[in-house]
mmCIF file of C-alpha atoms in Angstrom:
data_model
loop_
_atom_site.group_PDB
_atom_site.id
_atom_site.type_symbol
_atom_site.label_atom_id
_atom_site.label_comp_id
_atom_site.label_asym_id
_atom_site.label_seq_id
_atom_site.Cartn_x
_atom_site.Cartn_y
_atom_site.Cartn_z
ATOM 1 C CA MET A 42 -72.127 10.205 -45.928
ATOM 2 C CA ARG A 43 -70.501 12.081 -48.887
ATOM 3 C CA LEU A 44 -71.865 15.443 -48.573
ATOM 4 C CA GLU A 45 -70.517 18.031 -51.048
ATOM 5 C CA ILE A 46 -68.918 21.250 -49.981
ATOM 6 C CA ASN A 47 -67.959 24.637 -51.624
ATOM 7 C CA VAL A 48 -66.101 27.629 -50.127
ATOM 8 C CA ILE A 49 -66.656 30.513 -51.597
ATOM 9 C CA ASP A 50 -65.284 34.644 -50.791
ATOM 10 C CA ALA A 51 -68.210 36.969 -50.689
ATOM 11 C CA PHE A 52 -67.810 40.420 -51.230
ATOM 12 C CA THR A 53 -65.011 40.590 -53.260
ATOM 13 C CA ASP A 54 -63.665 40.078 -56.644
ATOM 14 C CA THR A 55 -60.566 38.928 -55.372
ATOM 15 C CA LEU A 56 -59.272 35.324 -54.032
ATOM 16 C CA PHE A 57 -58.008 35.458 -50.534
ATOM 17 C CA LYS A 58 -60.010 38.490 -49.848
ATOM 18 C CA GLY A 59 -63.765 39.230 -48.582
ATOM 19 C CA ASN A 60 -65.323 36.767 -46.080
ATOM 20 C CA SER A 61 -65.015 32.919 -46.844
ATOM 21 C CA ALA A 62 -68.071 30.730 -46.353
ATOM 22 C CA ALA A 63 -68.593 27.123 -46.910
ATOM 23 C CA VAL A 64 -71.752 26.100 -48.731
ATOM 24 C CA ILE A 65 -73.300 22.623 -47.913
ATOM 25 C CA ILE A 66 -76.657 21.743 -49.984
ATOM 26 C CA THR A 67 -78.165 18.297 -48.642
ATOM 27 C CA ASP A 68 -81.701 16.660 -49.132
ATOM 28 C CA SER A 69 -82.626 16.837 -45.591
ATOM 29 C CA TRP A 70 -81.660 18.492 -42.683
ATOM 30 C CA LEU A 71 -78.377 16.973 -40.780
ATOM 31 C CA SER A 72 -78.710 17.359 -36.955
ATOM 32 C CA ASP A 73 -78.058 20.452 -35.189
ATOM 33 C CA ASP A 74 -75.005 19.106 -33.579
ATOM 34 C CA LEU A 75 -73.609 17.893 -36.791
ATOM 35 C CA MET A 76 -74.105 20.909 -38.670
ATOM 36 C CA GLN A 77 -72.427 22.324 -35.355
ATOM 37 C CA SER A 78 -69.415 19.974 -35.568
ATOM 38 C CA ILE A 79 -69.143 20.754 -39.271
ATOM 39 C CA ALA A 80 -69.035 24.564 -38.803
ATOM 40 C CA MET A 81 -66.844 24.090 -36.090
ATOM 41 C CA GLU A 82 -64.149 21.938 -37.644
ATOM 42 C CA ASN A 83 -64.263 24.255 -41.087
ATOM 43 C CA ASN A 84 -63.321 26.862 -39.047
ATOM 44 C CA LEU A 85 -64.928 30.160 -41.256
ATOM 45 C CA SER A 86 -67.082 32.488 -40.046
ATOM 46 C CA GLU A 87 -69.826 30.996 -41.363
ATOM 47 C CA THR A 88 -70.673 27.341 -43.309
ATOM 48 C CA ALA A 89 -74.455 27.476 -44.487
ATOM 49 C CA PHE A 90 -76.608 24.820 -45.069
ATOM 50 C CA LEU A 91 -79.162 24.387 -47.627
ATOM 51 C CA VAL A 92 -82.646 22.097 -48.323
ATOM 52 C CA VAL A 93 -84.844 22.693 -51.372
ATOM 53 C CA ASP A 94 -88.012 23.832 -50.005
ATOM 54 C CA GLU A 95 -90.140 20.524 -50.624
ATOM 55 C CA SER A 96 -93.333 22.450 -52.503
ATOM 56 C CA ASP A 97 -90.555 23.776 -54.965
ATOM 57 C CA THR A 98 -90.221 20.213 -57.330
ATOM 58 C CA LEU A 99 -89.144 19.729 -60.725
ATOM 59 C CA ASP A 100 -92.349 18.950 -61.875
ATOM 60 C CA ASP A 101 -93.584 22.561 -61.056
ATOM 61 C CA LYS A 102 -92.723 24.009 -64.752
ATOM 62 C CA ASP A 103 -93.822 27.073 -64.582
ATOM 63 C CA GLN A 104 -91.025 28.027 -62.370
ATOM 64 C CA SER A 105 -88.493 25.636 -61.864
ATOM 65 C CA ASP A 106 -86.674 26.592 -64.581
ATOM 66 C CA THR A 107 -86.006 30.007 -63.366
ATOM 67 C CA VAL A 108 -86.938 30.566 -59.484
ATOM 68 C CA VAL A 109 -85.827 28.164 -56.819
ATOM 69 C CA THR A 110 -86.691 27.990 -52.926
ATOM 70 C CA TYR A 111 -84.365 26.710 -50.539
ATOM 71 C CA HIS A 112 -84.384 26.708 -46.594
ATOM 72 C CA ILE A 113 -80.849 28.313 -45.299
ATOM 73 C CA ARG A 114 -79.334 27.971 -41.714
ATOM 74 C CA TRP A 115 -75.913 29.496 -40.912
ATOM 75 C CA PHE A 116 -73.457 28.328 -38.519
ATOM 76 C CA SER A 117 -70.430 30.285 -37.153
ATOM 77 C CA PRO A 118 -67.643 28.292 -35.228
ATOM 78 C CA LEU A 119 -69.341 28.536 -32.045
ATOM 79 C CA THR A 120 -72.809 28.455 -32.493
ATOM 80 C CA GLU A 121 -76.042 28.781 -34.948
ATOM 81 C CA ILE A 122 -76.369 32.478 -36.609
ATOM 82 C CA ASP A 123 -80.104 34.181 -37.026
ATOM 83 C CA PHE A 124 -79.203 35.974 -40.094
ATOM 84 C CA CYS A 125 -75.926 36.050 -42.073
ATOM 85 C CA GLY A 126 -75.524 37.741 -45.329
ATOM 86 C CA HIS A 127 -72.023 37.128 -46.778
ATOM 87 C CA ALA A 128 -72.732 32.944 -46.492
ATOM 88 C CA THR A 129 -76.605 33.786 -47.922
ATOM 89 C CA LEU A 130 -74.406 35.518 -50.961
ATOM 90 C CA ALA A 131 -72.205 32.491 -50.750
ATOM 91 C CA SER A 132 -75.344 30.162 -51.186
ATOM 92 C CA ALA A 133 -76.699 31.850 -53.584
ATOM 93 C CA PHE A 134 -73.420 31.961 -56.094
ATOM 94 C CA VAL A 135 -72.854 28.185 -55.977
ATOM 95 C CA LEU A 136 -76.846 27.880 -56.793
ATOM 96 C CA PHE A 137 -76.513 30.217 -59.695
ATOM 97 C CA LYS A 138 -73.626 28.445 -60.983
ATOM 98 C CA LYS A 139 -74.896 24.813 -60.917
ATOM 99 C CA ASN A 140 -78.162 26.402 -62.007
ATOM 100 C CA PRO A 141 -77.259 28.981 -64.782
ATOM 101 C CA SER A 142 -81.111 29.270 -65.923
ATOM 102 C CA LEU A 143 -82.092 30.333 -62.464
ATOM 103 C CA THR A 144 -83.085 34.171 -62.382
ATOM 104 C CA VAL A 145 -84.323 34.291 -58.785
ATOM 105 C CA ILE A 146 -83.646 32.178 -55.448
ATOM 106 C CA ASN A 147 -85.955 32.033 -52.365
ATOM 107 C CA PHE A 148 -84.375 31.434 -48.829
ATOM 108 C CA LEU A 149 -86.549 30.787 -46.398
ATOM 109 C CA VAL A 150 -85.661 31.568 -43.012
ATOM 110 C CA THR A 151 -87.259 31.353 -39.961
ATOM 111 C CA ALA A 152 -85.927 34.440 -37.790
ATOM 112 C CA VAL A 153 -85.910 37.198 -41.004
ATOM 113 C CA GLY A 154 -88.685 35.644 -43.389
ATOM 114 C CA THR A 155 -87.953 34.998 -47.221
ATOM 115 C CA LEU A 156 -84.872 36.383 -48.611
ATOM 116 C CA SER A 157 -85.018 36.795 -52.341
ATOM 117 C CA VAL A 158 -81.417 37.145 -54.498
ATOM 118 C CA VAL A 159 -80.964 38.049 -58.032
ATOM 119 C CA GLN A 160 -77.627 38.039 -60.201
ATOM 120 C CA THR A 161 -77.522 41.842 -62.115
ATOM 121 C CA ASP A 162 -76.376 42.129 -65.314
ATOM 122 C CA SER A 163 -73.133 43.342 -63.937
ATOM 123 C CA GLY A 164 -72.568 39.315 -62.203
ATOM 124 C CA LYS A 165 -72.889 41.071 -58.597
ATOM 125 C CA ILE A 166 -75.313 38.820 -56.662
ATOM 126 C CA GLN A 167 -78.349 41.278 -54.897
ATOM 127 C CA MET A 168 -79.814 40.408 -51.779
ATOM 128 C CA ASN A 169 -83.366 41.732 -51.013
ATOM 129 C CA PHE A 170 -83.019 41.786 -46.852
ATOM 130 C CA PRO A 171 -84.762 43.559 -44.101
ATOM 131 C CA ASN A 172 -84.442 46.890 -43.222
ATOM 132 C CA THR A 173 -82.385 46.583 -39.550
ATOM 133 C CA LYS A 174 -81.954 50.650 -38.820
ATOM 134 C CA PRO A 175 -80.792 50.592 -35.532
ATOM 135 C CA ASN A 176 -82.373 53.241 -32.823
ATOM 136 C CA LYS A 177 -79.889 55.835 -30.623
ATOM 137 C CA VAL A 178 -78.755 54.496 -27.285
ATOM 138 C CA ASP A 179 -78.612 57.391 -24.394
ATOM 139 C CA SER A 180 -77.494 55.149 -21.648
ATOM 140 C CA ILE A 181 -74.012 53.637 -23.096
ATOM 141 C CA PRO A 182 -73.320 50.018 -21.865
ATOM 142 C CA GLU A 183 -70.319 50.074 -19.407
ATOM 143 C CA SER A 184 -69.254 46.891 -21.246
ATOM 144 C CA LEU A 185 -69.380 48.515 -24.598
ATOM 145 C CA LEU A 186 -67.307 51.813 -23.185
ATOM 146 C CA ALA A 187 -64.820 49.247 -21.332
ATOM 147 C CA GLY A 188 -64.428 46.886 -24.415
ATOM 148 C CA LEU A 189 -63.020 49.449 -26.742
ATOM 149 C CA SER A 190 -59.803 51.966 -26.470
ATOM 150 C CA ILE A 191 -61.308 54.101 -28.363
ATOM 151 C CA ALA A 192 -64.925 56.266 -26.392
ATOM 152 C CA PRO A 193 -67.911 56.392 -28.887
ATOM 153 C CA VAL A 194 -69.378 59.829 -30.142
ATOM 154 C CA GLU A 195 -72.668 58.094 -30.585
ATOM 155 C CA VAL A 196 -74.248 54.718 -30.214
ATOM 156 C CA TYR A 197 -76.981 53.226 -31.542
ATOM 157 C CA CYS A 198 -78.665 49.176 -31.314
ATOM 158 C CA ASN A 199 -80.617 46.772 -33.317
ATOM 159 C CA GLY A 200 -81.513 43.200 -32.155
ATOM 160 C CA GLN A 201 -77.860 42.268 -33.465
ATOM 161 C CA ALA A 202 -75.556 44.818 -32.831
ATOM 162 C CA TYR A 203 -74.222 47.711 -31.045
ATOM 163 C CA PHE A 204 -73.672 50.850 -33.688
ATOM 164 C CA VAL A 205 -70.574 52.691 -32.260
ATOM 165 C CA ILE A 206 -70.268 55.983 -34.255
ATOM 166 C CA TYR A 207 -66.391 57.390 -34.755
ATOM 167 C CA HIS A 208 -65.279 60.771 -36.062
ATOM 168 C CA SER A 209 -63.225 59.164 -37.940
ATOM 169 C CA GLU A 210 -61.417 56.333 -39.933
ATOM 170 C CA SER A 211 -58.538 56.166 -38.066
ATOM 171 C CA ASP A 212 -60.372 55.500 -35.182
ATOM 172 C CA VAL A 213 -62.403 52.677 -36.856
ATOM 173 C CA LEU A 214 -58.975 51.556 -38.072
ATOM 174 C CA SER A 215 -56.533 51.846 -34.632
ATOM 175 C CA VAL A 216 -59.602 51.099 -32.115
ATOM 176 C CA VAL A 217 -58.394 47.800 -29.961
ATOM 177 C CA ARG A 218 -61.122 45.783 -28.254
ATOM 178 C CA ASP A 219 -61.046 43.794 -25.280
ATOM 179 C CA ASN A 220 -63.116 40.058 -26.005
ATOM 180 C CA ASP A 221 -64.207 39.302 -22.580
ATOM 181 C CA THR A 222 -65.564 42.872 -22.211
ATOM 182 C CA LEU A 223 -67.235 42.809 -25.176
ATOM 183 C CA LYS A 224 -68.899 39.206 -24.211
ATOM 184 C CA GLN A 225 -70.753 41.039 -21.579
ATOM 185 C CA LEU A 226 -72.882 42.338 -23.854
ATOM 186 C CA LYS A 227 -74.520 38.917 -24.753
ATOM 187 C CA PRO A 228 -75.859 37.945 -27.593
ATOM 188 C CA LEU A 229 -75.030 41.466 -29.071
ATOM 189 C CA ASP A 230 -72.331 42.215 -31.029
ATOM 190 C CA VAL A 231 -70.329 45.306 -31.702
ATOM 191 C CA VAL A 232 -69.783 47.550 -35.342
ATOM 192 C CA VAL A 233 -67.790 50.636 -35.096
ATOM 193 C CA THR A 234 -68.099 52.987 -38.298
ATOM 194 C CA CYS A 235 -67.473 56.267 -39.383
ATOM 195 C CA LYS A 236 -68.414 58.469 -43.084
ATOM 196 C CA THR A 237 -65.166 58.182 -45.576
ATOM 197 C CA GLU A 238 -62.848 61.301 -45.465
ATOM 198 C CA SER A 239 -59.604 60.572 -46.942
ATOM 199 C CA ASP A 240 -58.532 59.728 -50.495
ATOM 200 C CA GLN A 241 -58.140 56.113 -49.540
ATOM 201 C CA TYR A 242 -61.227 55.101 -49.217
ATOM 202 C CA ASN A 243 -63.325 57.793 -51.732
ATOM 203 C CA LYS A 244 -64.886 55.471 -53.547
ATOM 204 C CA TYR A 245 -66.702 54.858 -50.557
ATOM 205 C CA ASN A 246 -69.169 56.307 -48.705
ATOM 206 C CA PHE A 247 -68.731 54.838 -45.016
ATOM 207 C CA ILE A 248 -66.305 52.211 -43.485
ATOM 208 C CA SER A 249 -67.016 49.710 -40.864
ATOM 209 C CA ARG A 250 -65.759 46.994 -38.161
ATOM 210 C CA TYR A 251 -67.497 44.154 -36.677
ATOM 211 C CA PHE A 252 -66.592 42.312 -33.560
ATOM 212 C CA TRP A 253 -68.179 39.372 -32.564
ATOM 213 C CA PRO A 254 -66.479 37.686 -29.416
ATOM 214 C CA VAL A 255 -70.064 35.780 -28.248
ATOM 215 C CA ASN A 256 -71.214 34.640 -31.818
ATOM 216 C CA GLY A 257 -68.240 34.164 -33.625
ATOM 217 C CA GLY A 258 -65.188 34.543 -31.644
ATOM 218 C CA ASP A 259 -63.486 37.836 -32.917
ATOM 219 C CA GLU A 260 -63.517 40.176 -35.666
ATOM 220 C CA ASP A 261 -65.866 39.159 -39.343
ATOM 221 C CA PRO A 262 -63.906 40.194 -42.489
ATOM 222 C CA VAL A 263 -67.045 41.025 -44.047
ATOM 223 C CA THR A 264 -70.274 41.198 -42.423
ATOM 224 C CA GLY A 265 -73.950 41.424 -44.727
ATOM 225 C CA SER A 266 -76.069 41.057 -42.005
ATOM 226 C CA SER A 267 -74.296 44.068 -40.492
ATOM 227 C CA HIS A 268 -75.142 46.749 -43.571
ATOM 228 C CA THR A 269 -78.795 46.313 -43.144
ATOM 229 C CA GLY A 270 -78.531 48.236 -40.130
ATOM 230 C CA LEU A 271 -75.164 50.713 -41.233
ATOM 231 C CA ALA A 272 -76.871 51.400 -44.750
ATOM 232 C CA PRO A 273 -80.342 53.322 -42.995
ATOM 233 C CA LEU A 274 -78.386 54.605 -40.326
ATOM 234 C CA TRP A 275 -75.603 56.274 -42.756
ATOM 235 C CA ALA A 276 -78.409 56.932 -45.444
ATOM 236 C CA GLU A 277 -79.996 59.169 -43.113
ATOM 237 C CA ARG A 278 -76.814 60.855 -42.290
ATOM 238 C CA LEU A 279 -75.840 61.478 -45.430
ATOM 239 C CA GLY A 280 -79.445 61.851 -47.347
ATOM 240 C CA LYS A 281 -78.903 59.715 -49.977
ATOM 241 C CA ASN A 282 -80.411 56.035 -50.837
ATOM 242 C CA GLU A 283 -77.550 54.315 -52.759
ATOM 243 C CA LEU A 284 -74.174 53.892 -50.734
ATOM 244 C CA ILE A 285 -71.340 51.837 -50.913
ATOM 245 C CA GLY A 286 -69.758 50.850 -47.461
ATOM 246 C CA TYR A 287 -66.141 48.850 -47.111
ATOM 247 C CA GLN A 288 -65.293 46.601 -44.305
ATOM 248 C CA ALA A 289 -61.961 47.511 -42.969
ATOM 249 C CA SER A 290 -60.618 44.153 -41.946
ATOM 250 C CA SER A 291 -57.641 42.635 -42.435
ATOM 251 C CA ARG A 292 -59.244 40.870 -45.411
ATOM 252 C CA GLY A 293 -61.674 43.178 -46.792
ATOM 253 C CA GLY A 294 -64.819 43.942 -48.812
ATOM 254 C CA VAL A 295 -66.768 46.049 -50.791
ATOM 255 C CA VAL A 296 -70.683 45.782 -49.872
ATOM 256 C CA ASP A 297 -73.266 47.796 -52.315
ATOM 257 C CA CYS A 298 -76.279 49.255 -50.632
ATOM 258 C CA VAL A 299 -79.548 50.630 -51.205
ATOM 259 C CA VAL A 300 -82.172 51.735 -48.910
ATOM 260 C CA ALA A 301 -85.965 50.907 -49.871
ATOM 261 C CA ASP A 302 -88.567 51.921 -47.286
ATOM 262 C CA ASP A 303 -88.521 48.792 -45.368
ATOM 263 C CA ARG A 304 -85.987 47.032 -47.053
ATOM 264 C CA VAL A 305 -82.330 47.045 -47.902
ATOM 265 C CA PHE A 306 -80.967 45.502 -51.164
ATOM 266 C CA ILE A 307 -77.286 44.631 -50.487
ATOM 267 C CA ALA A 308 -75.359 43.624 -53.380
ATOM 268 C CA GLY A 309 -71.480 42.366 -53.847
ATOM 269 C CA ASN A 310 -69.067 39.878 -56.002
ATOM 270 C CA ALA A 311 -67.767 36.697 -55.127
ATOM 271 C CA VAL A 312 -64.975 33.978 -55.984
ATOM 272 C CA HIS A 313 -64.725 30.580 -56.177
ATOM 273 C CA TYR A 314 -62.433 28.740 -54.040
ATOM 274 C CA LEU A 315 -62.989 25.267 -53.182
ATOM 275 C CA THR A 316 -65.044 21.925 -54.301
ATOM 276 C CA GLY A 317 -64.666 19.136 -52.508
ATOM 277 C CA PHE A 318 -66.227 16.650 -50.082
ATOM 278 C CA ILE A 319 -66.719 15.447 -46.352
ATOM 279 C CA THR A 320 -66.864 12.034 -45.466
ATOM 280 C CA ILE A 321 -69.002 11.085 -42.619
#
């Protein structure tokens, strides 16, 4: 079997920045074990696997030229992931490049329903995601307190992660984590974040970092899904619905966010790194 693979740097307009994702499109699903093995071999934050929806055939002339529907699944090197933003962006980037007439891509996802994606006039890819605003945690888990070198100011939580609020950028940038301790929070990951305050980050409304020793291994370079929680959290605190987040990993990435009731629109750039073939 010969499979085309594309590797895309997402949430960046600069090669070797942002977060890399592999995109593999097949006619039917590979086995779960094989998809996990490919993701482990790729050793990227995520590998996205796409299969066209059976109802979306080329015979449907009413929409086939402009709208396409795919089922999508995401695998980190460790496990299948319920919801991934940057690999969705990367997948849409590949499909828009292959099909310039497309205006809308719908991704069908078991955990979060249908994700609609468009390409804006500026060339950014905008994804329509569910609002996953986290709720405040009154009793902070000991594993979270012990797993971070700087104590939280506040902690929030949704179905994906704990969101740790810090006073300053220096706290977010310098905090040291103990991955073995944070693994005790399974299945949840950890986001650390603060509003921006310095000239260095004055283009952004907030910064964050994402630690996922349970589901991904270490620190994720840029996490689109976490911004469906970060954006509504900071929208409420800052009193604005349009925000720009910067994920302050070693690679860094920029995430445009618009909060609209029960949806969060996440947008970003992408850069094509590689096209190749897997032989299995």
